CSV table of C-alpha atoms and ligand atoms in Angstrom, one decimal:
chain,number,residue,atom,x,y,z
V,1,UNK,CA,135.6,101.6,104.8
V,2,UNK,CA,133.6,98.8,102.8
V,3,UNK,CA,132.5,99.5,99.5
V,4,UNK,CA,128.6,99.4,99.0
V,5,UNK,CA,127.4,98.5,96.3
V,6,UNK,CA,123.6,98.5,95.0
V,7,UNK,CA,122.2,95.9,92.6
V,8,UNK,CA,119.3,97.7,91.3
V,9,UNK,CA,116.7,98.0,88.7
V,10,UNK,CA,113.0,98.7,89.2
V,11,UNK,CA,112.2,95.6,87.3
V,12,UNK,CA,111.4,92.3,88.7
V,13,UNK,CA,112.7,89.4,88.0
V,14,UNK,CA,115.7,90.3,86.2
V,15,UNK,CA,118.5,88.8,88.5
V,16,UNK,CA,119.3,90.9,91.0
V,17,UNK,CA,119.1,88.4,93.6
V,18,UNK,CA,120.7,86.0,91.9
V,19,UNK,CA,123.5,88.4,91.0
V,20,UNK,CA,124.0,89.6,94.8
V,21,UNK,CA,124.5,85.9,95.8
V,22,UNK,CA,127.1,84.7,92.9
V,23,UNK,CA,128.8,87.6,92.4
V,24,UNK,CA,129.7,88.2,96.3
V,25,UNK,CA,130.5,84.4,96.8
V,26,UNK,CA,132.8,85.1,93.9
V,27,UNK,CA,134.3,88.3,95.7
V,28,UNK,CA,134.6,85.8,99.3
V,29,UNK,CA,136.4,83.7,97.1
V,30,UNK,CA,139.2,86.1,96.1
V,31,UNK,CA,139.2,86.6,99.5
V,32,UNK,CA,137.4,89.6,100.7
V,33,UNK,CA,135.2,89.1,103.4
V,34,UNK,CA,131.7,90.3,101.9
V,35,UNK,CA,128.2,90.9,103.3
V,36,UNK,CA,125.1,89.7,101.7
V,37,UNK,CA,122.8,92.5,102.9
V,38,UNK,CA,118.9,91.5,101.6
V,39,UNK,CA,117.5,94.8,102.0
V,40,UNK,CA,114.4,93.4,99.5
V,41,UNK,CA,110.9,92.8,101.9
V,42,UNK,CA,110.4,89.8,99.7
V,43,UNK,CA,113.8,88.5,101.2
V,44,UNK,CA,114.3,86.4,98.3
V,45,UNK,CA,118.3,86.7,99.1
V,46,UNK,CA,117.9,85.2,102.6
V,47,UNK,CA,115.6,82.5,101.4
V,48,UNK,CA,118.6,81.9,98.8
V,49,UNK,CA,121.0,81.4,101.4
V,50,UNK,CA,119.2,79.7,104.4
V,51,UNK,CA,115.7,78.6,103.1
V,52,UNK,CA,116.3,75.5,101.5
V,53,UNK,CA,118.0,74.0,104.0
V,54,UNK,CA,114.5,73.4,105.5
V,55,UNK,CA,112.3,75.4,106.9
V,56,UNK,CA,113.7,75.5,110.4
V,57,UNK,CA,116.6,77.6,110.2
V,58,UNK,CA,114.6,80.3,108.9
V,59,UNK,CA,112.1,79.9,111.5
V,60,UNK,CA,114.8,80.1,114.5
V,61,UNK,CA,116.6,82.6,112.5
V,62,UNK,CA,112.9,84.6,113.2
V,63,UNK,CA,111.9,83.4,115.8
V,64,UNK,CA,114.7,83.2,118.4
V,65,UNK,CA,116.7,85.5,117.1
V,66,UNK,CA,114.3,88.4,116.5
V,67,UNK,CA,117.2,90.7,116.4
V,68,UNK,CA,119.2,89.5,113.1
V,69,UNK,CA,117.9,91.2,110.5
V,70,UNK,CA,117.3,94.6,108.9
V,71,UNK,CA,114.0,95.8,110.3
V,72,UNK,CA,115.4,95.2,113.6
V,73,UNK,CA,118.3,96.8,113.6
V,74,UNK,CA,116.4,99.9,112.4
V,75,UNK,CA,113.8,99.9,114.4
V,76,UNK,CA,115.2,101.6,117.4
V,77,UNK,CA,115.3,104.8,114.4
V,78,UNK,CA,112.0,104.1,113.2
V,79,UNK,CA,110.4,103.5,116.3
V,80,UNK,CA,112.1,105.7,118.5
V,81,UNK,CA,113.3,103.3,120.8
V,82,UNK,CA,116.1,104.1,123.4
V,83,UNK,CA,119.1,102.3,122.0
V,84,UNK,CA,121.6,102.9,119.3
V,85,UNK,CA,121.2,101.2,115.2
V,86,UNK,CA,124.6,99.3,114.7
V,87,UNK,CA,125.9,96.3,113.3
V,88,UNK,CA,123.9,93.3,112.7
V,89,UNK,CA,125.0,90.0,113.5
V,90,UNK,CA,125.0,88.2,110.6
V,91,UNK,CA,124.7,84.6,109.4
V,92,UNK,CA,127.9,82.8,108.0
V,93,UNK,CA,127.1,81.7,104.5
V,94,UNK,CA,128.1,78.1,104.7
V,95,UNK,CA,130.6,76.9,102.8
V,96,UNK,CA,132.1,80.2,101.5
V,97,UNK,CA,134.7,81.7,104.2
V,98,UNK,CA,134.2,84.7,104.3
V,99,UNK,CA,131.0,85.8,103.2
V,100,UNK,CA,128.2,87.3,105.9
V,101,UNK,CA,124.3,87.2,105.4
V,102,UNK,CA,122.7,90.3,106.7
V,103,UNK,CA,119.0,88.8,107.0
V,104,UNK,CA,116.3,90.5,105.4
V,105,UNK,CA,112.6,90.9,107.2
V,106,UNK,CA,109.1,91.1,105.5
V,107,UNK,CA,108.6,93.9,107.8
V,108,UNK,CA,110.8,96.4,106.4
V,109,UNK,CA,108.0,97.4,103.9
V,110,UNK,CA,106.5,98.7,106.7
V,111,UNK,CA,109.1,101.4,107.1
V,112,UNK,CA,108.5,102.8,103.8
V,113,UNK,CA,105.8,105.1,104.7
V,114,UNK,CA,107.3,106.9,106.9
V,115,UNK,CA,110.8,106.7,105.1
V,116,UNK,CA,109.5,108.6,101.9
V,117,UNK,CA,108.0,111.3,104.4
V,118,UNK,CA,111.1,111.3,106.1
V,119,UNK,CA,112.7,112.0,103.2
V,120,UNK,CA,110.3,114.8,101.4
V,121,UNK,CA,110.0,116.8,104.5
V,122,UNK,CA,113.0,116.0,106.9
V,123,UNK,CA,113.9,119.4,106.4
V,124,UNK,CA,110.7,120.6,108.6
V,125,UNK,CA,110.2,117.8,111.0
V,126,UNK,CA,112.6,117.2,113.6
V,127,UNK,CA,111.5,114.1,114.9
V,128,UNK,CA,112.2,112.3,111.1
V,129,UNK,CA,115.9,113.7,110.7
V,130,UNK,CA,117.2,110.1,112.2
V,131,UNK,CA,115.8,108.4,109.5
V,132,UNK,CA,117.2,109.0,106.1
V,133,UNK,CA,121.0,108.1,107.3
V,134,UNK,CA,120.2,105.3,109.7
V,135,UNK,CA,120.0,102.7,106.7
V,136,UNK,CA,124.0,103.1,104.9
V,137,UNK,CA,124.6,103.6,109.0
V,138,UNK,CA,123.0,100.1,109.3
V,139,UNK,CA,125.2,98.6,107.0
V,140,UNK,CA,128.4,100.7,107.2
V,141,UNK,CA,128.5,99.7,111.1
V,142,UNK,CA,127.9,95.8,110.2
V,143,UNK,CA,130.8,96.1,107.3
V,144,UNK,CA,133.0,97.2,110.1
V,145,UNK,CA,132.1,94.8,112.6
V,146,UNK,CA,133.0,91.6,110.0
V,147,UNK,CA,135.8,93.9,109.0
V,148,UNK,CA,133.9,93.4,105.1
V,149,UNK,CA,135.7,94.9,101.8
V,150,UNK,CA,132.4,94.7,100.2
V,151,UNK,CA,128.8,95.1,101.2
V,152,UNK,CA,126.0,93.7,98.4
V,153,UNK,CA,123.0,95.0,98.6
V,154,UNK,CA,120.2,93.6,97.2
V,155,UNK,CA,116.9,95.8,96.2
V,156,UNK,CA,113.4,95.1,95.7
V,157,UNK,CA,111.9,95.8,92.4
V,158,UNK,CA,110.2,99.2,92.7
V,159,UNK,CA,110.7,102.9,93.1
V,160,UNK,CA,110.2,103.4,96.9
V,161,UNK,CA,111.3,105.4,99.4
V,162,UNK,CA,114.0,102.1,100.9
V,163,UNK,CA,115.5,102.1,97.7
V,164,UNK,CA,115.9,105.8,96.6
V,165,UNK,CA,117.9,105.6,99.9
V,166,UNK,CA,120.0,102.9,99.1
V,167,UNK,CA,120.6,103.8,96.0
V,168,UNK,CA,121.7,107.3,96.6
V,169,UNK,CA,123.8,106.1,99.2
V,170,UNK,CA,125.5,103.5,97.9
V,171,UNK,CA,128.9,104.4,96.6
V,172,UNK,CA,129.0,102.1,93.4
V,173,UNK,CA,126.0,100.1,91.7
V,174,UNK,CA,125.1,97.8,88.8
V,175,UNK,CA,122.0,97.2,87.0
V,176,UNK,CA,121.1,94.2,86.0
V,177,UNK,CA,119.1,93.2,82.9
V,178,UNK,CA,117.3,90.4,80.9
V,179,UNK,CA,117.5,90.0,77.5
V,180,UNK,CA,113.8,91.4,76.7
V,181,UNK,CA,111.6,94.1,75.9
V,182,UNK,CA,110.3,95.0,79.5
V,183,UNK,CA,114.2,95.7,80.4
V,184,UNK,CA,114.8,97.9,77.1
V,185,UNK,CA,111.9,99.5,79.2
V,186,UNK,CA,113.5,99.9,82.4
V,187,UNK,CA,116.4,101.5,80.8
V,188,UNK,CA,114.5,104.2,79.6
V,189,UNK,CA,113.0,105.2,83.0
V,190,UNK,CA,115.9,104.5,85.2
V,191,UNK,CA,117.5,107.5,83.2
V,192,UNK,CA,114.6,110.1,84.2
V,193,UNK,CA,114.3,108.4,88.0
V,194,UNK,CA,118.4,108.0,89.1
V,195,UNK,CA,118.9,111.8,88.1
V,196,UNK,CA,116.1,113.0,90.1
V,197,UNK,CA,117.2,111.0,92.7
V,198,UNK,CA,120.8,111.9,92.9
V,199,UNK,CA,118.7,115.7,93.0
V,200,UNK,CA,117.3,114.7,95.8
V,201,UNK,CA,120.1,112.8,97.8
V,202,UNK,CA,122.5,116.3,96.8
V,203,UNK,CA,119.6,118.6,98.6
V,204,UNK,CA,119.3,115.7,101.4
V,205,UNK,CA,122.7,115.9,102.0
V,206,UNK,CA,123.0,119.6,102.5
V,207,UNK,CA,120.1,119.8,104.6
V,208,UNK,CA,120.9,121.3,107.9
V,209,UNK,CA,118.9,119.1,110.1
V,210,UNK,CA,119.7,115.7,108.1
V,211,UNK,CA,123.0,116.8,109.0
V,212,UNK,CA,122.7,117.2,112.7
V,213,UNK,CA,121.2,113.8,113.0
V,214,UNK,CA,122.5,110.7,114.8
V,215,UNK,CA,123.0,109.4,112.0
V,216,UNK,CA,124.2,112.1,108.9
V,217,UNK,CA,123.0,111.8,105.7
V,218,UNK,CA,125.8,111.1,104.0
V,219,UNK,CA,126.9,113.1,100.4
V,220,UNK,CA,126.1,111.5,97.4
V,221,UNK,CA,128.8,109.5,95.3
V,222,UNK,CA,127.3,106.5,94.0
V,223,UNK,CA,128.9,105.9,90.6
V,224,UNK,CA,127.8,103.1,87.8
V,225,UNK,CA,130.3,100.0,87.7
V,226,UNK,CA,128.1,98.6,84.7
V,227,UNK,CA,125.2,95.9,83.7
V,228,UNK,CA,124.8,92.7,84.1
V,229,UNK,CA,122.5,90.4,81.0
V,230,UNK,CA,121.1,87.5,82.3
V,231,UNK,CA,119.1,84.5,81.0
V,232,UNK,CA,119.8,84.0,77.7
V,233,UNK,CA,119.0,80.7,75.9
V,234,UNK,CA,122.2,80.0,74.1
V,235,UNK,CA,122.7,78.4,70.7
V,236,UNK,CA,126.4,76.9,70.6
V,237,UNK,CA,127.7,79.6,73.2
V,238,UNK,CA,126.6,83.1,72.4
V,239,UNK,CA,122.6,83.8,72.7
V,240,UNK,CA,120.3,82.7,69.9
V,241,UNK,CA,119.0,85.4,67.3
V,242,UNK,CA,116.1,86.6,69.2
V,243,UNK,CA,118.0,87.3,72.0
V,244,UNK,CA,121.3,88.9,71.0
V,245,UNK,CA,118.7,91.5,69.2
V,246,UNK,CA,117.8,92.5,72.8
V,247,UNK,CA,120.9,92.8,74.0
V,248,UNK,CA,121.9,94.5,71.2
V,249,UNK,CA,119.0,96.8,71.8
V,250,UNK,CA,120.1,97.0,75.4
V,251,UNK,CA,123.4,98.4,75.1
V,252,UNK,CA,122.0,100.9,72.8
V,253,UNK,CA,120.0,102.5,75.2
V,254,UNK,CA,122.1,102.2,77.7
V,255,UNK,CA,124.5,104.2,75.9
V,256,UNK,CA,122.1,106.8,74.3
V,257,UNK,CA,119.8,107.6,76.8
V,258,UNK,CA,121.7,106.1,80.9
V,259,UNK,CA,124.8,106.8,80.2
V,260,UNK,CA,124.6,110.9,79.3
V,261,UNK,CA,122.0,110.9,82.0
V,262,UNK,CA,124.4,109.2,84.5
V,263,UNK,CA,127.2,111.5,82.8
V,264,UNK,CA,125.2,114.5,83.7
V,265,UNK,CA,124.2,113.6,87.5
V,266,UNK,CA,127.9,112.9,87.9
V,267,UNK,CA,127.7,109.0,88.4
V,268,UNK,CA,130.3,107.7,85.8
V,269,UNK,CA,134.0,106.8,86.6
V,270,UNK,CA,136.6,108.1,84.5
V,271,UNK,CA,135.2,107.0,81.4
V,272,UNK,CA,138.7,105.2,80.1
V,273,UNK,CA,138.4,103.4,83.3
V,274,UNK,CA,135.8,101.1,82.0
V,275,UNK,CA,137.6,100.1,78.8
V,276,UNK,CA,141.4,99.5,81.2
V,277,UNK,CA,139.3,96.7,83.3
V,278,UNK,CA,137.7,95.4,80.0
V,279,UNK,CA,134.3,96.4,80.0
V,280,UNK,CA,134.3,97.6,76.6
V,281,UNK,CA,131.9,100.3,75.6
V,282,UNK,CA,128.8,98.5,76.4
V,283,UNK,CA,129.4,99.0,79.9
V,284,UNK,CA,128.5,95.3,80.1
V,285,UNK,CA,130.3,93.7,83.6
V,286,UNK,CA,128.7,90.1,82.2
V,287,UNK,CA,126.7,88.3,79.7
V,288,UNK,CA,125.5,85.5,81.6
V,289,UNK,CA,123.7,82.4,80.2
V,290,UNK,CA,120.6,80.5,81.1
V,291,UNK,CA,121.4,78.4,83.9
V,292,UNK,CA,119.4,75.6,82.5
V,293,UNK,CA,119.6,72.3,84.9
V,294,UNK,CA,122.2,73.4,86.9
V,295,UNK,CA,119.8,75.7,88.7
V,296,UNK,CA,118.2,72.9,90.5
V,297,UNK,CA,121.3,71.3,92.4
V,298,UNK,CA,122.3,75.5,92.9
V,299,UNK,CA,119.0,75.9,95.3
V,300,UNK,CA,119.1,72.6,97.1
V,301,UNK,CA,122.8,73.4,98.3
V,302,UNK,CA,122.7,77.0,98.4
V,303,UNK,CA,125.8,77.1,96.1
V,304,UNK,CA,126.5,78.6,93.0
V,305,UNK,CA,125.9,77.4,89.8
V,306,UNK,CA,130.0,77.5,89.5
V,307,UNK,CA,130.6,76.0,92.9
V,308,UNK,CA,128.7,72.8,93.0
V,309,UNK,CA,130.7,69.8,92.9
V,310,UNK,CA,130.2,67.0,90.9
V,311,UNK,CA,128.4,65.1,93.6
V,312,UNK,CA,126.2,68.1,94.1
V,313,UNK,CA,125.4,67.9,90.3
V,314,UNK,CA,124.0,64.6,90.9
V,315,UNK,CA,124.4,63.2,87.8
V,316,UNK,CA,127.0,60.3,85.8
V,317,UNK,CA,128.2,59.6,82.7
V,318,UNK,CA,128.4,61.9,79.7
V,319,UNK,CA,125.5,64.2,81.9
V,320,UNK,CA,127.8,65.2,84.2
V,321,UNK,CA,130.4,66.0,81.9
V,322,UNK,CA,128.1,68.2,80.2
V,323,UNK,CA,126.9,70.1,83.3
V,324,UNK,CA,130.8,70.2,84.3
V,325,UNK,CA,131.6,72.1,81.7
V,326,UNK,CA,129.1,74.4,81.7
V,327,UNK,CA,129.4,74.6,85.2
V,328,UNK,CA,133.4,75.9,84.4
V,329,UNK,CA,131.8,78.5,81.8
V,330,UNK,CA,129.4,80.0,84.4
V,331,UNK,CA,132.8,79.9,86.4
V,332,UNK,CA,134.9,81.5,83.4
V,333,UNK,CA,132.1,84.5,83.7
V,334,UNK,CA,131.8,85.0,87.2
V,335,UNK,CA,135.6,85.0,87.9
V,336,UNK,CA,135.1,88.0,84.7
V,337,UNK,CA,132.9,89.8,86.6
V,338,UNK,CA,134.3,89.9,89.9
V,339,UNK,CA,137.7,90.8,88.2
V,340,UNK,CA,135.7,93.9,86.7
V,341,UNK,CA,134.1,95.0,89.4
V,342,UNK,CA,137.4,94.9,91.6
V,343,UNK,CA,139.3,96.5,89.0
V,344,UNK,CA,136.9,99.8,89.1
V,345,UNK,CA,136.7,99.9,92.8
V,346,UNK,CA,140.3,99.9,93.3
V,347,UNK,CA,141.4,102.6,90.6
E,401,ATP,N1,121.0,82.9,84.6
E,401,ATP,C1,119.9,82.4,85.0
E,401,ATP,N2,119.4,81.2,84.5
E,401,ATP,C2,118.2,80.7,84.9
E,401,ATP,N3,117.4,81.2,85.8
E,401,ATP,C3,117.8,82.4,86.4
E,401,ATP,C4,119.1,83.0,86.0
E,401,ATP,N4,119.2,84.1,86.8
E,401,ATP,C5,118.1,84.2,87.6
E,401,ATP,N5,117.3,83.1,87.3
E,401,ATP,C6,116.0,82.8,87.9
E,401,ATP,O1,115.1,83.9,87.6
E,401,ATP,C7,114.2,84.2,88.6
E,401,ATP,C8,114.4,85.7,89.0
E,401,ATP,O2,115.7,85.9,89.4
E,401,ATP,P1,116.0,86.8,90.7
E,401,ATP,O3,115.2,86.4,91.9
E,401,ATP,O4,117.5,86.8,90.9
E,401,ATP,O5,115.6,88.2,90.1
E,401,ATP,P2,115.3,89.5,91.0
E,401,ATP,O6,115.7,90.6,90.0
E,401,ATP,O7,116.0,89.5,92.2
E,401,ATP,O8,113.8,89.5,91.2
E,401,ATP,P3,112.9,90.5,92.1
E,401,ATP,O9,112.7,91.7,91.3
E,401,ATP,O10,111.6,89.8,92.4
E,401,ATP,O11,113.7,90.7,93.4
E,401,ATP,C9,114.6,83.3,89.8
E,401,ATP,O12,113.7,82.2,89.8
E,401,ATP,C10,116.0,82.8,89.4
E,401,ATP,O13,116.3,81.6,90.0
E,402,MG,MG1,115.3,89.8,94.1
């Protein structure tokens, strides 16, 4: 069975997107096949991976193939149509073996509604119990189907009913950050919301009629891998003054107030775990840095910042040596990341 896991933090804008795509190329890389699953209405994730390519193979992916994505492959719970949710088919990221994009679909915000009623009174309305288990069904069937080690799924920013349900679901997750005051912010309330959440998916889960469904609510076990900072502006390596004070001030939270909370709900590993595959007691999977130029070159071929080649850089001279070597740091951190995260899942 494919690992899920959730990037999440109701925050926008601090990398999750970007996170989903790197780090799961990374995982492909190593040589598990991986799914992409853009389960964000903005579908940031899928514009990441086919948009730029020009506008046409996301308009055939939508328009002849109105089936690909995930509000279709719901829709037979969510509309009560007469066929069966299963696997999607999904696109093959080019130029990474390996790795699967499961599309995303503007339309999916408009299952939220009836999701978050699903979910507050599926214990009393029959005709609702399909819905709560039909999303990790969704993606659990497409794992299988590309044979996946990992599916990646990548949230909206928000507190909705879609992403209570992935989250809960999920069996590991990380939260990504930026260094500033808005995500010293977010810590604070993810560690009131992901407790009374897990509350939720644990009374979900024993509900007799979620259970009888066509697709079961499945028991809770998500359980934190660790955080991701992105985007700082680096001063010879490590991030400038301003900065390092909010990722200092990051980790502190994270430690004082998400961690007992997480401790508490029962969403931790073995604590000693996380200091055996070198996350330290910051619970910090990577510190990344400002991707600067490089990010450029990274959207017109769809490729990691740590991928592109020199003639994808696009540059001569002493330039490209520059962006060569940073491109080999972003590397460096990535490969740390996806050893991390590999390490936890597999003890
Ligand atoms: N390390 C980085 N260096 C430079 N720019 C970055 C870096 N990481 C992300 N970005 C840029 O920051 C913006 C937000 O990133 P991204 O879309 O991944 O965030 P998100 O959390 O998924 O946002 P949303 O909440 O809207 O889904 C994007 O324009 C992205 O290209
Ligand atoms: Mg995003």
């Amino acid at each position: 069975m494919a690992s899920r896991i959730a990037l999440f933090n109701h925050k926008g804008g601090v990398s999750k997107t970007t996170t989903t795509f790197n780090l799961g190329w990374m995982l492909a890389e190593r040589g598990s096949k991986v799914v992409l699953a853009d389960a964000d209405p903005q579908c940031n994730l899928t514009g990441m991976v086919l948009g730029y390519r020009g506008a046409s193979e996301l308009e055939q992916l939508y328009r002849k193939e109105p089936d690909r994505n995930i509000r279709a492959a719901l829709s037979p719970a969510f509309e009560s149509q007469p066929r069966a949710v299963g696997a999607v088919e999904c696109v093959e990221v080019e130029g990474c073996a390996g790795l699967y994009l499961l599309p995303g679909h503007v339309g999916l915000a408009e299952y939220e509604v009836t999701l978050g009623i699903a979910q507050e009174l599926s214990g009393s309305i029959q005709t609702l119990q399909n819905l709560p288990g039909s999303l990790p069904w969704v993606l659990d069937r497409t794992a299988e189907h590309y044979d996946a080690e990992f599916v990646l799924i990548d949230m909206s920013p928000g507190l909705g009913a879609i992403n209570q349900n992935l989250f809960t679901t999920s069996d590991f997750f990380i939260v990504p950050t930026n260094p500033d005051f808005f995500s010293v912010m977010a810590i604070d309330s993810l560690s009131t919301v992901i407790p009374r959440w897990q509350d939720w998916a644990r009374r979900a889960a024993e509900n007799p009629v979620l259970q009888d469904a066509a697709y079961p609510f499945p028991k809770p076990q998500a359980r934190f891998l660790g955080t991701v900072v992105q985007k700082f502006r680096p001063r010879r390596g490590t991030p400038s003054a301003a900065f390092a004070q909010w990722i200092v001030e990051i980790q502190e939270r994270i430690d004082t107030l998400l961690i007992p909370a997480l401790e508490q709900s029962g969403m931790l590993l073995d604590r000693e775990l996380y200091g055996r595959c070198g996350l330290e007691a910051d619970f910090t999977l990577g510190v990344i840095a400002d991707f600067n130029s490089l990010i450029a070159a990274s959207q017109t071929h769809q490729t990691p910042i740590y991928a592109l080649s020199a003639e994808q850089i696009g540059k001569a001279g002493v330039v490209l040596e520059a962006a060569e070597q940073s491109r080999d740091e972003f590397r460096s951190a990535f490969e740390a990341m996806a050893e991390k995260v590999c390490c936890l899942i597999e003890s």
